[in-house]
Short mmCIF file of C-alpha atoms in Angstrom, two decimals:
data_model
loop_
_atom_site.label_atom_id
_atom_site.label_comp_id
_atom_site.label_asym_id
_atom_site.label_seq_id
_atom_site.Cartn_x
_atom_site.Cartn_y
_atom_site.Cartn_z
CA MET A 4 -10.78 4.35 -0.76
CA LYS A 5 -7.61 3.18 0.85
CA VAL A 6 -7.76 0.00 1.87
CA ASN A 7 -5.55 -0.21 5.37
CA ASN A 8 -6.60 -3.79 6.98
CA ALA A 9 -9.05 -6.27 5.31
CA GLU A 10 -9.41 -9.87 7.19
CA PHE A 11 -11.22 -13.26 7.42
CA ILE A 12 -14.05 -13.33 10.27
CA ILE A 13 -16.30 -15.94 9.65
CA SER A 14 -17.98 -18.37 7.47
CA ALA A 15 -21.08 -18.26 8.99
CA VAL A 16 -24.34 -20.98 8.38
CA GLY A 17 -26.53 -18.99 10.07
CA PRO A 18 -28.13 -15.37 11.94
CA ASP A 19 -26.72 -16.88 15.55
CA GLN A 20 -23.04 -16.55 12.84
CA TYR A 21 -23.61 -13.05 12.34
CA PRO A 22 -21.34 -10.08 12.97
CA VAL A 23 -23.06 -8.33 16.26
CA ASP A 24 -21.25 -5.13 15.87
CA ALA A 25 -23.86 -4.00 13.09
CA LEU A 26 -21.06 -2.18 10.89
CA PRO A 27 -22.39 -1.87 6.80
CA GLU A 28 -23.06 -5.04 4.99
CA ILE A 29 -22.07 -5.63 1.64
CA ALA A 30 -23.39 -8.68 -0.20
CA LEU A 31 -22.44 -10.00 -3.38
CA ALA A 32 -24.50 -12.84 -5.01
CA GLY A 33 -24.30 -14.63 -8.66
CA ARG A 34 -24.33 -17.49 -9.88
CA SER A 35 -20.74 -20.02 -9.15
CA ASN A 36 -17.78 -19.59 -10.18
CA VAL A 37 -18.76 -15.85 -11.51
CA GLY A 38 -15.46 -13.75 -10.02
CA LYS A 39 -16.91 -12.61 -6.00
CA SER A 40 -14.07 -13.84 -4.59
CA SER A 41 -11.37 -12.45 -7.25
CA LEU A 42 -13.70 -8.76 -6.70
CA ILE A 43 -13.49 -9.15 -3.40
CA ASN A 44 -9.22 -9.29 -3.47
CA ARG A 45 -8.99 -6.57 -6.53
CA MET A 46 -10.93 -4.14 -3.97
CA ILE A 47 -9.22 -4.09 -1.28
CA ASN A 48 -5.51 -5.55 -2.71
CA ARG A 49 -5.36 -8.77 -2.10
CA LYS A 50 -4.42 -11.67 -3.56
CA ASN A 51 -5.83 -13.96 -1.86
CA LEU A 52 -7.51 -13.04 1.10
CA ALA A 53 -11.26 -14.30 -0.68
CA ARG A 54 -10.03 -17.84 -1.58
CA THR A 55 -10.42 -18.10 -5.37
CA SER A 56 -11.17 -21.95 -6.71
CA SER A 57 -11.77 -23.22 -10.14
CA THR A 58 -14.27 -26.35 -8.61
CA PRO A 59 -17.69 -24.18 -8.58
CA GLY A 60 -19.80 -24.61 -5.40
CA LYS A 61 -16.92 -24.89 -3.03
CA THR A 62 -18.25 -21.63 -0.87
CA GLN A 63 -21.11 -23.03 0.78
CA HIS A 64 -21.06 -20.56 3.56
CA MET A 65 -22.21 -16.97 4.01
CA ASN A 66 -18.53 -15.90 4.17
CA TYR A 67 -17.87 -12.41 6.41
CA TYR A 68 -14.52 -9.50 5.05
CA ARG A 69 -13.78 -6.50 7.77
CA VAL A 70 -12.78 -3.70 5.48
CA ASN A 71 -10.60 -1.04 7.49
CA GLU A 72 -12.98 -2.28 10.52
CA SER A 73 -15.85 -0.20 9.07
CA MET A 74 -17.54 -2.18 7.26
CA TYR A 75 -17.91 -5.98 5.32
CA PHE A 76 -18.20 -7.55 2.61
CA VAL A 77 -20.88 -10.88 2.43
CA ASP A 78 -19.60 -13.86 -0.25
CA PHE A 79 -22.76 -15.47 -0.52
CA PRO A 80 -22.43 -19.26 -1.84
CA GLY A 81 -22.87 -18.92 -5.57
CA TYR A 82 -26.40 -19.98 -6.84
CA GLY A 83 -26.80 -22.25 -10.48
CA TYR A 84 -24.04 -25.07 -9.50
CA ALA A 85 -25.75 -28.10 -10.95
CA LYS A 86 -23.71 -31.11 -8.67
CA VAL A 87 -24.47 -29.44 -5.31
CA SER A 88 -27.33 -31.98 -4.17
CA LYS A 89 -31.37 -29.84 -4.46
CA THR A 90 -31.12 -30.27 -0.50
CA GLN A 91 -27.93 -28.45 -0.46
CA ARG A 92 -29.73 -25.75 -2.76
CA ALA A 93 -32.27 -24.75 -0.66
CA SER A 94 -30.67 -24.43 2.53
CA TRP A 95 -28.47 -22.16 0.89
CA GLY A 96 -31.87 -20.54 -0.80
CA LYS A 97 -33.49 -20.29 2.36
CA MET A 98 -30.41 -18.63 4.24
CA VAL A 99 -29.34 -16.24 1.06
CA GLU A 100 -33.36 -15.15 1.63
CA LYS A 101 -33.66 -14.85 5.80
CA TYR A 102 -30.94 -12.62 5.25
CA LEU A 103 -31.21 -10.30 2.49
CA ALA A 104 -35.30 -10.14 3.81
CA GLU A 105 -33.86 -9.82 8.02
CA ARG A 106 -30.85 -8.44 7.83
CA ASP A 107 -31.04 -4.66 9.24
CA THR A 108 -27.29 -3.93 8.39
CA LEU A 109 -27.58 -4.55 4.94
CA LYS A 110 -26.43 -1.68 2.50
CA LEU A 111 -25.79 -2.98 -0.66
CA VAL A 112 -26.03 -6.25 -2.36
CA LEU A 113 -23.49 -6.66 -5.49
CA LEU A 114 -25.60 -9.09 -8.06
CA ILE A 115 -22.30 -10.17 -10.30
CA VAL A 116 -22.71 -11.59 -13.49
CA ASP A 117 -20.25 -12.18 -16.51
CA LEU A 118 -19.90 -9.69 -18.95
CA ARG A 119 -18.56 -12.24 -21.75
CA HIS A 120 -22.45 -13.79 -21.54
CA PRO A 121 -25.78 -12.74 -21.12
CA PRO A 122 -27.39 -13.63 -18.05
CA THR A 123 -28.46 -17.11 -17.06
CA GLY A 124 -31.75 -18.08 -16.06
CA ASN A 125 -30.62 -17.80 -11.88
CA ASP A 126 -29.35 -14.50 -12.82
CA LYS A 127 -33.00 -13.02 -13.98
CA MET A 128 -34.26 -14.64 -10.71
CA MET A 129 -32.12 -13.18 -8.61
CA PHE A 130 -32.56 -9.18 -10.22
CA ASP A 131 -36.00 -10.40 -10.18
CA TRP A 132 -36.31 -11.09 -6.72
CA LEU A 133 -34.84 -8.49 -5.81
CA LYS A 134 -36.26 -5.38 -7.84
CA HIS A 135 -39.62 -6.81 -6.68
CA TYR A 136 -37.98 -6.25 -2.91
CA ASP A 137 -36.98 -2.97 -3.77
CA LEU A 138 -32.77 -3.94 -1.72
CA PRO A 139 -30.26 -1.84 -3.04
CA LEU A 140 -28.54 -3.13 -6.14
CA CYS A 141 -25.51 -2.68 -8.58
CA VAL A 142 -25.43 -5.10 -11.32
CA VAL A 143 -20.85 -5.47 -11.69
CA ALA A 144 -20.78 -7.10 -14.84
CA THR A 145 -16.81 -8.87 -14.69
CA LYS A 146 -14.12 -10.26 -16.72
CA ALA A 147 -14.22 -7.11 -19.05
CA ASP A 148 -10.71 -7.94 -19.57
CA LYS A 149 -11.60 -10.81 -21.50
CA ILE A 150 -12.99 -9.44 -24.83
CA PRO A 151 -12.02 -6.92 -26.88
CA LYS A 152 -12.98 -2.82 -26.00
CA THR A 153 -14.99 -2.58 -29.03
CA ARG A 154 -17.12 -5.44 -28.01
CA TRP A 155 -18.18 -3.93 -24.60
CA PRO A 156 -21.15 -1.32 -25.63
CA LYS A 157 -22.38 -4.83 -27.47
CA HIS A 158 -22.37 -6.83 -24.53
CA ILE A 159 -23.60 -4.06 -21.71
CA LYS A 160 -26.15 -3.57 -24.43
CA ILE A 161 -27.69 -7.45 -23.84
CA MET A 162 -26.88 -7.80 -20.33
CA LYS A 163 -29.03 -4.75 -19.80
CA GLN A 164 -31.82 -5.47 -21.83
CA GLU A 165 -31.75 -9.31 -20.67
CA LEU A 166 -31.87 -8.51 -16.49
CA GLY A 167 -33.87 -5.20 -17.33
CA VAL A 168 -32.11 -2.95 -16.53
CA LEU A 169 -33.72 0.68 -16.11
CA PRO A 170 -31.87 4.20 -16.29
CA GLY A 171 -31.35 4.49 -12.97
CA ASP A 172 -30.07 1.60 -11.87
CA ASN A 173 -26.60 1.13 -11.59
CA PHE A 174 -24.20 -0.70 -13.29
CA ILE A 175 -20.88 -0.79 -13.10
CA SER A 176 -18.61 -2.80 -16.10
CA PHE A 177 -16.02 -4.90 -13.39
CA SER A 178 -11.80 -6.09 -14.09
CA SER A 179 -10.37 -7.95 -11.60
CA GLU A 180 -7.85 -8.28 -13.04
CA ILE A 181 -6.66 -4.56 -14.85
CA GLY A 182 -8.57 -3.33 -12.20
CA LEU A 183 -11.62 -1.80 -13.87
CA GLY A 184 -14.85 -0.16 -12.24
CA ARG A 185 -12.77 -0.24 -8.84
CA ASP A 186 -12.99 2.87 -7.81
CA GLU A 187 -16.61 3.87 -9.68
CA LEU A 188 -17.62 0.70 -6.97
CA TRP A 189 -15.87 1.63 -3.93
CA GLU A 190 -17.52 4.66 -4.75
CA LEU A 191 -20.95 3.69 -4.74
CA ILE A 192 -19.86 1.78 -1.38
CA GLU A 193 -18.83 4.52 0.81
CA ARG A 194 -22.26 6.46 -0.16
CA TYR A 195 -24.24 3.69 0.45
CA ASN A 196 -23.07 2.87 3.64
CA GLN A 197 -23.18 6.42 4.94
CA ALA A 198 -26.78 7.14 3.78
CA SER A 199 -29.31 7.01 5.92
CA GLU A 200 -33.08 5.62 5.40
CA GLU A 201 -34.51 9.00 4.91
CA GLU A 202 -32.17 9.84 2.34
CA PRO A 203 -31.86 8.26 -0.74
CA ILE A 204 -29.40 7.41 -3.38
CA ILE A 205 -30.59 8.54 -6.51
CA ASP A 206 -27.73 9.91 -8.92
CA PRO A 207 -28.59 7.97 -12.59
CA GLU A 208 -24.78 9.39 -13.33
CA ILE A 209 -23.70 6.36 -12.02
CA GLU A 210 -24.83 4.05 -14.09
CA ASP A 211 -22.69 2.81 -16.88
CA ALA A 212 -19.72 4.08 -14.47
CA GLY A 213 -16.12 2.36 -14.88
CA ASN A 214 -17.67 1.72 -19.50
CA GLU A 215 -15.39 4.96 -19.99
CA VAL A 216 -12.45 4.04 -17.74
CA GLN A 217 -9.01 3.57 -20.11
CA PRO A 218 -8.01 0.01 -18.58
CA GLU A 219 -4.60 -0.50 -17.98
CA GLU A 220 -1.66 -3.31 -19.48
CA PRO A 221 -1.70 -6.28 -17.40
CA SER A 222 1.54 -6.89 -14.85
CA GLU A 223 2.14 -10.27 -16.19
CA ALA A 224 0.57 -11.98 -19.71
#
């Protein structure tokens, strides 16, 4: 997908602040510091539209980014950050759960995990919750460039087994540094954005998309 325009719209704290233009929305869920902002920036080919931070837990609202005047990325607060108060974590959880349960314009949830490590308990809980409520889902395993390519299959196998990913479930290996998986993820997003409720997407071939892509060398060391 060619991105001609992308802009930050709002940091929302509740339904009364969500956009009302009924554009498709792609939500990003994942633990703090897993690379959600970096993924958004790579997807739109911008370096810092989505602010990245070395301080986990900085995203405390639902950040809306409009792309090509035709859709939104919705960045959820990161989960699993211990230094955030229990009250704050509970508030975030209720906000996210209400959004997932009631937002008609939600087309796809990207569950962002770190390919280098087995999924956390919170990753498993989020995956199980999304599957239980039959929400459209793609697991995106980021930071693939941080491990040797020869070890990708082993890490992918561990991630799938521990999460409980089934054949036919959407799973894409991704790297914000080298662009691995970007085209495959845009293809999937566009198909979900265009699909009607009467025509659900069932395409096992998308599974493991990005795993065979030859990565480009990073431009900088």
